[in-house]
Amino acid sequence: MVAFFGLVVGLVSLGLASAQAVSTDGTCGGTGKVTCLGSSFGNCCSQFGWCGSTTNHCGIGCQSAFGSCTGSNPSSSVTRSTSSTRSSSAPSSLATKVSTDATCGGTGGYTCQGSTFGSCCSSSGWCGSTTAYCGTGCQPGFGTCTGTSISSSAIFSSIRTSSTTRTSSVMASPTASQSAQQCLNGKNVPYKMTSDTAYAGLVKPYNLRLPYKPAVVVIPTTNQHIQDAVLCASQAGIKVQAKSGGHSYASFSSGGKDGSMMIDLQSLQTISVDQAGVATVGGGVRLGNLANGIWNSGQRALSHGTCPGVGIGGHFTHGGYGHTSRNYGLAMDQIIAADVVLANGTLIKATSSQSPDIFWAIRGAADSIGIVTTFYLQTRPAPSSITYIQFDFSGVLNSKTTFTNTFLHIQDVAKNSSVTDSKLSFGVYLDNYGTYSLSGAYFGSVADFNSKVRPELLRTLSTPTATVQSMSWYDYLVKVSGKTTIQVPTTGYDEHDNFFAKSLTVPESTGLTSAALNALYDYLKTSGSVDYYIIINLYGGPGSAINTKDTAFAAYSDRDSLWVLQNYGSTSASIGFVNGINSAIINAQPQTGFGAYLNYVDPSYDAATAHKLYYGDAVYSRLATLKAQVDPKSVFWNPQAIGA
Ligand SMILES: *[C@@H]1O[C@H](CO)[C@@H](O)[C@H](O)[C@H]1NC(C)=O
Ligand SMILES: *[C@@H]1O[C@H](CO)[C@@H](O)[C@H](O)[C@H]1NC(C)=O
C-alpha cells in the first residue's frame, strides 16, 4: 500500500485530483472517492464503479474523476503496435473465430485476439489481458502472449517514472482469482481458495468423472454476499456458476471448466409454508429436506424427483420430473416467484407479472440467466395415501420379440385413455443384468388400480412379480428414494458416482417404433461387460399435466414427449456404449424429432447441438436475446450456456 501511495503522489503532476485513496478492492468512486489510478486492478473507473483496463472500464461511461480514461482499449493498442511481429510469430491461421464468450482454444478454436475480453488465451482457455492469461501457459495459437498484462505494464512504467519505487515484485499484477479474492475480501464475502483445506471437499463433484477446479468457492450466507460475489467475478473476468446440490451430470455446478467461481448455496436452507400453501425455500435446499420440511409444515406436497440429495436449484429450474408430475406437473411448474441475482449484481423478484421475461427464462435456463436465492413454490395438501406399484418381469431381455412386444404393449396402455389418466405415473427400468421392471405411483386406492389399470396393463404380458401397495405420502417418498430416510445433511454431503449419461425425449406423435425397439434390443446384446441402465419415464399420454403447458409458460421446450429416456453408464468406459444406445434408436427412427432433457445434461454435446436438443430454435433464440440484455459479458457461463 505504501508503494501505491508513492505512486499517486507521483502522478499528481498529471492534473488528477490530489490525495485520493487508491482502490484496494477493485471499486472506485463512491462516497470515499477512491481512484483506480495506481491500483492493481487497472487505471480506469467504469460507469459502474469498477477499476479495470478493458473498454468496459475505459470506454463509454468511464469516470475520469477516479482514474484515467485514455487509451480506451489498451489491449487493442498493444496489438496494433506489435501487429507486424505478431502476424509472423503467432500461427494466426490456427484460430480465426473471435471469442464472444471469453473462452478460447479447445474444440471451438476461438481466438482472443480482437475479442472484448483481452487478447491472451490462458492455459485453461480463457481470454484476458493480465499475467494470468498472458503469462505462463498462455496459448499463442489462440491470441497474443506478449509478456505481462496491460495493467501491470502500465503500473511498471509509471513506477519507473516515479523516484520512490519499490522492487517490481511488490507490484506483481494479480491473477484473475487474486483480484476476485481481493474484491471478496473488501466486501466480507466468505470464500475458500484452492489453498484452503475445505476446498477439496467443497469442489468434489457428484459426477467424479468430471472434476473441475473452480478458482474460488464462495459460500454466501446472505443474498448480499451473492450479489457482491457475482460483481467481483464479473470485474475479475471470472465465470460464475451456482451450486445448489451439485448433482449436475456435467459438473456444471463446479463451472464445467477449470477456473470459474462456484457459488455454493449450502447456507440457504430456509423452508417455510404460509397460509396459502406457498413455500419459501432457500436456493440450497436438497429435495429430501424440501419434501420433509413441507410435510412437517401442515403435510404439504410438491412434485419433484426422487433422489433426496439433488438440490432444488438445478432440478427445479431445468424441468424436474417425478412420479407425481403427470398429476402435479414438473417441479418448475410449481414455481410462482423467485428471488434472482442477475449478472450486474442486482437482486430482483421475478414472477409472471414482475420481470416476466426473466421469470420465463430462469425456468429452463437459470444457469445462464441468474442465481435463484429463494424459490416461492405452490404446494398442495399431500394425499392421505398413494398407491405404489412395481412389476418385475423376467425373461424380457432374452428375446427380441418379447422385448419389443412388451414395450409396444406398455406404450399402448400409456396412450389408452380408458386406462391412463393423470393419476397414473410410471417408468420402465432395464439393465445389463436382465432386469426389466415397471414402477410408479397411482393417485388412488389399490382397489381402483387393480380394477381400472392392472388388467389392461398386464394383458398379453408374462406374469410379473408384483407389488401394489397403499402408503402414506411420507412413506412413499422414503420408498422411492431407495434409502431409509429422505433427510440429507446440509453440510458435508458426500455422495458421488462416476458415470456418463444421455437422454432422449420421444415425441408423443410417434412414440417408439417396433423398428427402434428391435434395433435397441440388438444393440444392447452387444453390450459385453459394460454396466448400464435405461429408465424410460412416461411424461405424456392422456391427462398429463406436463404436456398441458407450452413454451409460452417457461423456457422449457419438452412439452410434447411421450417418453423420456435416461441412458446411464458407469465410469468413462461406458461412454461409447451409452452413445450407441441413442444412435441405435435414432437411426431406426430417422424421421422422428428426438430431443434431450436438461436435467440429464450431457457434456459431450457441443454448445450448438445442446441448444438445439434442449431448447429448439425458437426458445433458444428468445433466450439468446434476453441473455445479451441481462448478461452481456456472459458472467454466468458453462460450456453449454446460452450464448456459449
Ligand atoms: C384400451 O383399454 C381397454 C381396456 O380398458 C381395452 O378394452 C382396449 O382394447 C384398449 N385400447 C387399445 C387401443 O389398446
Ligand atoms: C441490472 O440488470 C437489469 C436487467 O438487465 C436491469 O434491469 C437493471 O437496471 C440493472 N441494474 C443496474 C444497477 O445496472
XYZ file of C-alpha atoms and ligand atoms in Angstrom:
672
model
C 0.000 0.000 0.000
C 2.936 2.313 0.702
C 4.057 1.779 -2.860
C 0.675 2.736 -4.225
C 0.703 5.864 -2.142
C 4.026 6.964 -3.544
C 2.701 6.340 -6.994
C -0.308 8.559 -6.528
C 1.839 11.381 -5.245
C 3.998 10.973 -8.314
C 1.005 11.284 -10.587
C -0.393 14.492 -9.167
C 1.512 16.312 -11.878
C -0.811 14.708 -14.449
C -3.546 17.046 -13.222
C -5.600 14.495 -11.346
C -7.243 15.079 -8.021
C -4.709 15.007 -5.264
C -4.530 12.703 -2.250
C -7.245 10.358 -3.470
C -7.299 6.973 -1.829
C -6.292 4.208 -4.230
C -8.703 1.328 -4.663
C -7.736 -1.786 -2.784
C -10.812 -3.847 -3.663
C -11.447 -3.032 -7.295
C -14.189 -0.497 -6.596
C -13.871 3.202 -7.341
C -15.729 6.473 -6.891
C -18.435 6.224 -4.273
C -18.515 8.185 -1.086
C -14.815 7.570 -0.484
C -13.964 8.991 -3.949
C -11.486 6.161 -4.403
C -9.355 6.246 -7.550
C -8.249 3.411 -9.774
C -5.101 5.197 -10.796
C -2.226 3.140 -9.486
C -4.443 0.333 -8.272
C -3.667 -3.244 -9.128
C -6.978 -3.642 -10.971
C -6.372 -1.224 -13.837
C -6.388 2.572 -14.078
C -9.898 3.207 -15.427
C -13.028 3.588 -13.275
C -16.078 2.199 -15.086
C -19.547 3.747 -15.068
C -20.496 1.099 -12.506
C -17.595 1.952 -10.218
C -15.127 -0.823 -11.004
C -11.422 -0.444 -11.734
C -10.086 -2.152 -14.817
C -8.290 -1.710 -18.091
C -10.725 -3.013 -20.673
C -13.041 -0.979 -22.875
C -15.770 -1.758 -20.361
C -13.794 0.300 -17.872
C -12.004 2.893 -20.035
C -14.712 3.396 -22.672
C -18.223 4.805 -22.529
C -19.181 5.951 -19.055
C -15.614 5.864 -17.721
C -15.345 8.206 -14.743
C -12.308 10.429 -15.294
C -12.538 11.827 -11.772
C -11.500 8.465 -10.372
C -8.781 7.334 -12.743
C -7.681 7.655 -16.325
C -9.921 7.055 -19.325
C -7.342 7.260 -22.048
C -6.207 4.571 -24.418
C -9.701 3.263 -24.383
C -8.593 -0.216 -25.318
C -5.096 -0.937 -24.090
C -5.162 -4.453 -25.443
C -6.006 -3.335 -28.948
C -3.351 -0.642 -28.910
C -0.753 -3.218 -27.929
C -1.999 -5.415 -30.716
C -1.637 -2.587 -33.190
C 1.828 -1.608 -32.127
C 3.148 -5.123 -32.431
C 0.969 -6.438 -35.184
C 3.759 -6.923 -37.660
C 5.753 -9.174 -35.359
C 2.645 -10.947 -34.158
C 1.419 -11.962 -37.548
C 4.680 -13.705 -38.263
C 5.277 -15.233 -34.836
C 1.761 -16.325 -33.976
C 0.163 -19.015 -36.072
C -2.897 -16.877 -36.596
C -4.238 -19.272 -39.179
C -4.956 -21.695 -36.336
C -7.829 -19.687 -34.960
C -9.899 -17.156 -36.827
C -13.193 -17.184 -34.932
C -13.065 -14.416 -32.339
C -14.269 -15.380 -28.878
C -17.645 -13.957 -27.958
C -17.924 -15.594 -24.554
C -14.342 -15.272 -23.243
C -13.446 -18.892 -23.908
C -10.648 -19.753 -26.292
C -8.838 -22.718 -27.751
C -10.428 -26.091 -27.181
C -12.592 -27.733 -29.761
C -14.260 -24.439 -30.676
C -10.851 -22.994 -31.568
C -11.750 -19.422 -30.707
C -9.066 -16.754 -30.607
C -8.894 -13.963 -28.046
C -7.257 -11.605 -30.486
C -9.775 -8.914 -31.259
C -12.172 -10.040 -28.525
C -13.521 -7.689 -25.899
C -12.146 -9.847 -23.071
C -8.436 -9.336 -23.680
C -6.169 -10.760 -26.358
C -4.345 -13.515 -24.425
C -5.666 -17.084 -24.207
C -4.791 -18.631 -20.827
C -3.699 -22.211 -20.250
C -7.212 -23.100 -19.113
C -8.807 -21.484 -22.163
C -9.997 -18.046 -21.052
C -9.382 -14.703 -22.724
C -7.896 -11.918 -20.663
C -5.142 -9.370 -20.520
C -3.452 -9.917 -17.168
C -0.401 -12.078 -16.488
C -2.775 -14.890 -15.537
C -3.742 -15.000 -19.207
C -0.628 -13.717 -20.998
C 1.985 -15.384 -18.810
C 2.907 -18.989 -18.162
C 0.809 -21.392 -20.182
C -0.613 -18.720 -22.480
C -1.666 -20.336 -25.761
C -0.105 -18.417 -28.678
C -2.281 -20.246 -31.192
C -5.388 -18.539 -29.848
C -4.318 -14.959 -29.266
C -1.280 -12.991 -28.229
C 1.057 -13.793 -25.335
C 3.142 -10.677 -25.133
C 4.742 -10.650 -21.721
C 2.910 -9.074 -18.858
C -0.512 -7.626 -18.657
C -1.593 -4.219 -19.769
C -2.427 -3.008 -16.305
C 0.767 -4.266 -14.759
C 2.941 -2.844 -17.521
C 1.171 0.461 -17.098
C 1.954 0.313 -13.409
C 5.542 -0.712 -14.013
C 6.115 2.137 -16.427
C 4.547 4.562 -14.003
C 6.789 3.235 -11.302
C 9.819 3.736 -13.442
C 8.946 7.398 -13.809
C 8.456 7.700 -10.095
C 11.542 8.006 -7.984
C 10.020 6.284 -4.973
C 9.692 2.847 -6.464
C 9.806 -0.458 -4.691
C 11.025 -3.626 -6.222
C 8.850 -4.801 -9.046
C 7.908 -7.999 -7.246
C 5.811 -5.984 -4.837
C 3.827 -4.732 -7.792
C 3.186 -8.069 -9.458
C -0.088 -7.988 -11.296
C -2.786 -10.065 -9.628
C -4.199 -13.085 -11.354
C -7.894 -13.087 -12.055
C -8.519 -15.209 -8.971
C -6.358 -12.939 -6.801
C -8.277 -9.909 -7.928
C -11.570 -11.680 -7.269
C -10.210 -12.626 -3.861
C -9.262 -9.023 -3.053
C -12.700 -7.899 -4.106
C -14.386 -10.555 -1.940
C -12.222 -9.536 1.000
C -13.247 -5.922 0.504
C -16.887 -6.913 0.779
C -16.501 -9.522 3.540
C -17.852 -12.311 1.386
C -16.958 -15.777 2.747
C -14.988 -17.933 0.324
C -12.398 -20.706 0.019
C -9.415 -20.756 -2.317
C -7.577 -23.789 -3.668
C -5.094 -23.477 -0.799
C -7.794 -23.887 1.875
C -8.230 -27.336 3.376
C -12.013 -27.190 2.919
C -11.637 -26.601 -0.825
C -11.271 -30.236 -1.899
C -14.463 -31.323 -0.170
C -16.416 -28.349 -1.494
C -15.478 -28.911 -5.108
C -15.735 -32.707 -5.129
C -18.459 -33.199 -7.725
C -21.320 -35.666 -7.698
C -20.021 -36.997 -11.002
C -16.438 -37.923 -10.135
C -15.683 -38.434 -13.810
C -15.719 -34.649 -14.280
C -13.724 -32.932 -11.521
C -13.203 -29.228 -12.198
C -11.171 -26.782 -10.161
C -13.011 -23.529 -9.506
C -10.721 -20.525 -8.988
C -12.712 -19.724 -5.873
C -15.644 -21.209 -3.969
C -17.903 -18.573 -2.455
C -20.040 -19.687 0.489
C -22.583 -16.903 0.882
C -24.770 -16.640 3.943
C -26.793 -13.663 2.656
C -28.208 -12.516 -0.655
C -25.857 -9.550 -0.478
C -22.885 -11.936 -0.452
C -24.161 -13.478 -3.681
C -24.682 -10.070 -5.264
C -21.185 -8.978 -4.264
C -19.599 -12.237 -5.400
C -21.183 -12.015 -8.843
C -19.867 -8.474 -9.236
C -16.402 -9.477 -8.022
C -16.316 -12.297 -10.562
C -17.574 -10.069 -13.325
C -14.970 -7.467 -12.571
C -12.156 -10.020 -12.395
C -13.261 -11.694 -15.612
C -14.164 -14.967 -13.908
C -17.185 -17.036 -14.920
C -19.849 -17.912 -12.364
C -21.982 -20.975 -11.706
C -24.087 -21.619 -8.643
C -24.051 -24.933 -6.827
C -27.258 -25.974 -5.123
C -26.921 -29.742 -4.685
C -24.059 -30.214 -7.121
C -25.597 -33.177 -8.972
C -25.125 -31.724 -12.456
C -24.320 -34.693 -14.678
C -21.795 -32.465 -16.446
C -20.400 -30.904 -13.227
C -21.657 -27.518 -14.416
C -22.220 -26.683 -10.752
C -18.437 -26.506 -10.415
C -18.158 -24.480 -13.615
C -17.972 -27.156 -16.294
C -14.390 -25.993 -16.764
C -11.475 -25.065 -14.514
C -11.116 -21.533 -13.213
C -14.690 -20.414 -12.521
C -16.275 -19.022 -9.375
C -18.530 -21.610 -7.745
C -21.152 -20.021 -5.526
C -22.128 -22.744 -3.097
C -25.644 -22.098 -1.810
C -25.410 -24.606 1.053
C -26.195 -21.964 3.688
C -29.530 -21.048 2.081
C -31.700 -23.597 3.885
C -34.958 -21.758 4.618
C -38.145 -23.822 4.343
C -41.420 -22.250 5.469
C -45.016 -22.559 4.288
C -47.577 -19.762 4.577
C -51.365 -19.891 4.973
C -51.874 -20.075 1.201
C -49.590 -23.089 0.997
C -46.776 -21.145 -0.657
C -43.411 -22.493 0.415
C -40.474 -20.107 0.705
C -37.408 -22.228 0.023
C -33.702 -21.338 0.033
C -31.710 -21.985 -3.110
C -29.503 -24.576 -1.421
C -32.214 -26.932 -0.143
C -31.954 -30.567 -1.260
C -35.107 -32.358 -2.437
C -35.342 -34.752 0.515
C -35.156 -31.904 3.008
C -37.664 -29.930 0.955
C -40.187 -32.783 0.976
C -39.551 -33.395 4.667
C -39.833 -29.698 5.538
C -43.122 -29.025 3.772
C -44.589 -32.286 5.131
C -43.758 -31.040 8.603
C -45.440 -27.704 7.798
C -49.002 -28.982 7.523
C -48.482 -32.138 5.442
C -47.889 -30.336 2.175
C -46.582 -31.878 -1.055
C -44.766 -30.904 -4.249
C -43.842 -32.883 -7.319
C -40.134 -33.422 -7.995
C -37.549 -36.119 -8.491
C -36.964 -38.994 -6.127
C -33.264 -38.565 -5.215
C -33.157 -36.791 -1.816
C -29.632 -35.426 -2.348
C -30.411 -33.484 -5.522
C -30.544 -29.724 -4.959
C -33.544 -27.557 -5.738
C -31.568 -25.055 -7.820
C -30.763 -27.131 -10.879
C -33.648 -29.560 -10.589
C -36.474 -27.010 -10.356
C -35.070 -24.595 -12.937
C -34.401 -27.165 -15.668
C -37.602 -29.232 -15.612
C -37.821 -31.589 -12.672
C -39.661 -34.839 -13.307
C -41.017 -37.161 -10.660
C -43.615 -39.882 -10.468
C -46.165 -37.283 -9.444
C -45.510 -34.998 -12.423
C -48.247 -36.391 -14.637
C -50.657 -35.226 -11.935
C -48.954 -32.135 -10.443
C -46.716 -31.033 -13.327
C -42.956 -30.696 -13.449
C -41.099 -29.299 -10.458
C -40.652 -25.998 -12.332
C -44.381 -25.679 -12.929
C -44.884 -25.052 -9.207
C -42.562 -22.020 -9.058
C -44.719 -18.924 -8.627
C -41.900 -16.473 -7.879
C -38.145 -16.405 -7.451
C -35.573 -14.032 -5.991
C -32.811 -13.842 -8.581
C -29.333 -12.289 -8.566
C -28.536 -11.023 -12.053
C -25.138 -10.615 -13.700
C -24.927 -6.956 -12.690
C -25.389 -7.872 -9.041
C -28.992 -6.711 -8.832
C -31.407 -8.805 -6.779
C -34.879 -8.937 -8.280
C -38.103 -10.756 -7.598
C -39.355 -12.404 -10.765
C -42.964 -13.515 -11.240
C -45.311 -13.871 -14.176
C -46.051 -10.153 -13.891
C -42.801 -8.759 -12.444
C -39.726 -9.154 -14.700
C -41.760 -11.728 -16.635
C -39.040 -12.363 -19.225
C -36.564 -13.308 -16.525
C -39.198 -15.395 -14.769
C -39.785 -17.199 -18.065
C -36.062 -17.698 -18.667
C -34.965 -18.947 -15.264
C -37.441 -21.797 -15.673
C -35.316 -23.614 -18.251
C -32.062 -21.678 -18.280
C -31.271 -20.302 -14.823
C -27.663 -21.463 -15.201
C -27.259 -18.741 -17.860
C -29.554 -16.026 -16.506
C -29.176 -15.648 -12.752
C -28.865 -17.277 -9.363
C -32.122 -18.120 -7.641
C -31.560 -17.385 -3.964
C -35.149 -18.090 -2.883
C -37.927 -20.059 -4.538
C -41.639 -19.480 -3.879
C -43.463 -22.733 -4.589
C -47.156 -23.517 -4.664
C -47.532 -26.656 -2.556
C -50.594 -28.913 -2.319
C -52.090 -30.861 0.524
C -50.429 -34.280 0.486
C -52.865 -37.055 -0.460
C -53.931 -39.141 2.527
C -52.406 -42.152 0.768
C -50.908 -43.119 -2.562
C -50.569 -46.492 -4.269
C -47.044 -47.630 -5.046
C -46.732 -50.065 -7.942
C -43.881 -52.252 -9.075
C -43.898 -55.120 -11.580
C -40.751 -57.163 -12.212
C -40.834 -59.123 -15.442
C -38.464 -61.959 -16.174
C -37.022 -63.027 -19.493
C -37.894 -59.830 -21.390
C -34.266 -59.277 -22.297
C -33.860 -62.847 -23.567
C -35.924 -62.480 -26.714
C -36.212 -59.701 -29.242
C -39.885 -60.451 -29.894
C -40.719 -60.370 -26.189
C -38.662 -57.213 -25.670
C -40.318 -55.313 -28.480
C -43.858 -56.557 -27.876
C -43.665 -55.892 -24.140
C -42.764 -52.277 -24.656
C -45.217 -51.771 -27.518
C -47.985 -53.021 -25.247
C -46.916 -50.763 -22.384
C -46.882 -47.892 -24.872
C -50.429 -48.738 -25.982
C -51.527 -48.670 -22.350
C -49.793 -45.328 -21.816
C -51.812 -43.823 -24.673
C -55.096 -45.554 -23.827
C -57.428 -43.045 -22.185
C -59.675 -45.726 -20.753
C -56.704 -46.859 -18.631
C -54.343 -43.943 -18.283
C -55.184 -40.558 -16.810
C -53.299 -38.017 -14.683
C -53.470 -40.313 -11.635
C -51.041 -42.802 -13.158
C -47.267 -42.360 -13.439
C -44.662 -44.959 -14.214
C -41.301 -45.679 -15.743
C -39.694 -48.767 -17.191
C -36.259 -49.741 -15.902
C -33.910 -52.186 -17.593
C -30.228 -53.018 -17.212
C -27.401 -55.309 -18.258
C -28.285 -57.803 -15.521
C -31.540 -58.625 -17.316
C -33.750 -56.581 -15.005
C -36.935 -55.309 -16.659
C -39.413 -53.626 -14.358
C -42.225 -51.101 -14.395
C -42.750 -48.971 -11.320
C -44.575 -45.827 -10.370
C -47.457 -44.344 -8.450
C -51.219 -44.177 -8.655
C -53.188 -41.352 -7.025
C -55.996 -43.635 -5.964
C -56.695 -46.745 -3.974
C -55.234 -50.201 -4.533
C -58.725 -51.429 -5.433
C -59.106 -48.728 -8.094
C -55.718 -49.503 -9.589
C -56.421 -53.216 -9.624
C -59.755 -52.788 -11.354
C -59.059 -49.875 -13.729
C -55.419 -50.218 -14.722
C -53.875 -53.524 -13.815
C -55.853 -55.901 -16.060
C -55.126 -53.959 -19.243
C -51.544 -53.236 -18.208
C -50.728 -56.907 -17.737
C -52.869 -58.263 -20.556
C -50.580 -60.079 -23.052
C -47.552 -59.848 -20.740
C -45.933 -62.704 -18.824
C -46.951 -62.696 -15.165
C -44.625 -60.434 -13.207
C -43.673 -60.342 -9.554
C -45.977 -57.573 -8.352
C -46.133 -55.026 -5.552
C -49.262 -52.873 -5.386
C -49.324 -51.215 -2.028
C -51.060 -48.298 -0.341
C -48.738 -45.974 1.575
C -48.762 -42.671 3.372
C -47.294 -39.861 1.292
C -44.225 -39.694 3.506
C -43.595 -43.447 3.417
C -43.948 -43.304 -0.349
C -41.245 -40.618 -0.545
C -38.905 -42.767 1.528
C -39.728 -45.847 -0.554
C -38.910 -44.235 -3.917
C -35.766 -42.605 -2.527
C -34.273 -46.083 -2.187
C -32.963 -45.020 1.209
C -34.042 -45.319 4.816
C -34.563 -41.571 5.233
C -35.140 -38.634 2.901
C -33.359 -36.256 5.241
C -29.951 -35.205 3.976
C -27.115 -33.465 5.832
C -26.983 -29.763 4.927
C -23.201 -29.643 5.076
C -20.617 -32.240 4.195
C -22.866 -34.050 1.695
C -20.614 -36.773 0.338
C -22.423 -38.966 -2.200
C -20.815 -39.466 -5.563
C -20.865 -41.594 -8.659
C -18.671 -41.966 -11.712
C -20.804 -42.048 -14.826
C -21.812 -40.876 -18.243
C -25.485 -40.359 -19.080
C -27.544 -39.234 -22.029
C -31.209 -38.623 -22.509
C -33.625 -38.943 -25.364
C -37.046 -37.330 -25.479
C -39.504 -39.261 -27.632
C -42.342 -37.254 -29.188
C -45.888 -38.241 -28.349
C -46.749 -38.146 -32.048
C -44.524 -41.126 -32.851
C -43.618 -42.940 -29.655
C -41.003 -45.663 -30.084
C -41.495 -47.811 -33.168
C -41.024 -51.551 -33.345
C -38.044 -50.901 -35.625
C -36.428 -48.754 -32.923
C -37.152 -51.307 -30.188
C -35.736 -54.120 -32.321
C -32.639 -52.046 -33.035
C -32.285 -51.214 -29.342
C -32.516 -54.903 -28.416
C -29.897 -55.861 -31.000
C -27.630 -53.111 -29.761
C -27.984 -53.998 -26.074
C -26.944 -57.535 -26.893
C -23.560 -56.158 -27.998
C -23.006 -54.658 -24.552
C -20.253 -57.017 -23.462
C -19.457 -56.340 -19.841
C -20.496 -52.690 -19.685
C -22.689 -51.741 -16.722
C -25.627 -49.665 -17.902
C -29.242 -48.946 -17.141
C -32.059 -47.314 -19.057
C -35.050 -45.609 -17.448
C -37.951 -44.820 -19.761
C -40.290 -42.445 -17.936
C -43.810 -41.686 -19.076
C -44.249 -37.909 -19.496
C -47.158 -37.731 -21.930
C -50.320 -39.709 -22.503
C -53.915 -38.839 -21.566
C -54.252 -36.309 -18.758
C -50.554 -35.453 -18.423
C -50.165 -32.186 -16.524
C -46.683 -31.811 -18.034
C -47.899 -31.512 -21.596
C -50.787 -29.121 -20.990
C -48.265 -26.244 -20.916
C -46.117 -24.881 -23.727
C -43.070 -22.705 -24.327
C -45.006 -19.517 -23.619
C -45.179 -20.660 -19.998
C -41.463 -21.281 -19.428
C -38.207 -21.640 -21.366
C -38.650 -25.384 -21.387
C -39.452 -26.899 -24.728
C -40.171 -30.523 -23.900
C -43.944 -30.423 -23.538
C -44.773 -32.968 -26.192
C -42.845 -36.071 -25.194
C -44.472 -39.384 -24.587
C -41.289 -40.856 -23.104
C -38.034 -39.508 -21.768
C -35.169 -41.972 -21.676
C -32.220 -41.749 -19.344
C -29.338 -43.892 -20.579
C -26.749 -44.245 -17.855
C -23.391 -45.981 -17.867
C -20.840 -46.419 -15.108
C -17.372 -44.893 -15.490
C -15.864 -43.431 -18.627
C -15.568 -46.960 -20.046
C -19.281 -46.827 -20.866
C -19.277 -43.591 -22.886
C -19.150 -45.256 -26.277
C -21.748 -47.813 -25.336
C -24.197 -45.253 -23.946
C -23.798 -43.032 -27.006
C -24.624 -46.118 -29.051
C -27.953 -46.591 -27.262
C -29.089 -43.199 -28.529
C -27.744 -43.853 -32.008
C -29.440 -47.237 -32.284
C -32.846 -45.703 -31.573
C -32.365 -42.521 -33.596
C -31.034 -44.351 -36.651
C -34.005 -46.717 -36.617
C -36.466 -43.799 -36.474
C -34.828 -41.248 -38.747
C -37.963 -39.154 -39.337
C -38.560 -38.530 -35.631
C -37.523 -35.275 -33.979
C -35.879 -36.560 -30.795
C -34.653 -34.095 -28.191
C -32.819 -34.165 -24.870
C -33.724 -33.366 -21.266
C -31.822 -30.596 -19.461
C -31.579 -32.294 -16.096
C -29.647 -35.189 -17.632
C -27.247 -32.682 -19.155
C -24.791 -34.364 -21.494
C -21.350 -32.724 -21.631
C -20.405 -34.493 -24.846
C -22.556 -32.168 -26.966
C -21.031 -29.028 -28.426
C -22.933 -25.882 -27.475
C -24.893 -25.562 -30.717
C -26.085 -29.165 -30.589
C -27.018 -28.831 -26.924
C -29.030 -25.685 -27.633
C -30.959 -27.410 -30.405
C -31.653 -30.589 -28.441
C -32.546 -28.931 -25.149
C -34.410 -25.836 -26.323
C -35.093 -25.942 -30.043
C -34.506 -22.901 -32.249
C -37.411 -20.701 -31.151
C -36.851 -20.944 -27.391
C -33.092 -20.690 -27.810
C -33.363 -17.576 -29.905
C -35.565 -15.852 -27.304
C -33.142 -16.892 -24.553
C -30.132 -15.633 -26.518
C -31.753 -12.230 -26.993
C -32.500 -11.966 -23.287
C -29.016 -13.187 -22.348
C -27.445 -10.414 -24.428
C -29.520 -7.887 -22.488
C -29.149 -9.126 -18.928
C -25.696 -10.741 -19.083
C -23.802 -9.209 -21.998
C -20.405 -10.268 -20.589
C -21.545 -13.856 -20.154
C -20.768 -13.845 -16.445
C -22.982 -16.893 -15.964
C -21.331 -19.468 -18.137
C -20.833 -23.167 -18.674
C -19.824 -24.937 -21.874
C -23.466 -25.215 -22.996
C -24.765 -21.935 -21.566
C -26.953 -19.611 -23.590
C -24.559 -17.688 -25.836
C -21.722 -20.233 -25.492
C -57.818 -49.679 -24.031
O -58.092 -50.352 -22.838
C -59.307 -51.099 -22.866
C -59.493 -51.720 -21.502
O -59.797 -50.769 -20.559
C -59.272 -52.126 -23.924
O -60.505 -52.805 -23.994
C -58.933 -51.520 -25.259
O -58.748 -52.525 -26.229
C -57.677 -50.673 -25.139
N -57.465 -49.980 -26.392
C -56.324 -50.100 -27.076
C -56.248 -49.278 -28.326
O -55.418 -50.810 -26.723
C -29.219 -4.795 -13.856
O -29.747 -5.538 -14.938
C -31.149 -5.473 -15.054
C -31.523 -6.422 -16.187
O -30.834 -6.124 -17.344
C -31.597 -4.062 -15.308
O -32.994 -4.006 -15.397
C -31.115 -3.197 -14.157
O -31.435 -1.858 -14.429
C -29.627 -3.328 -13.973
N -29.234 -2.623 -12.771
C -28.180 -1.824 -12.701
C -27.919 -1.186 -11.397
O -27.453 -1.643 -13.661
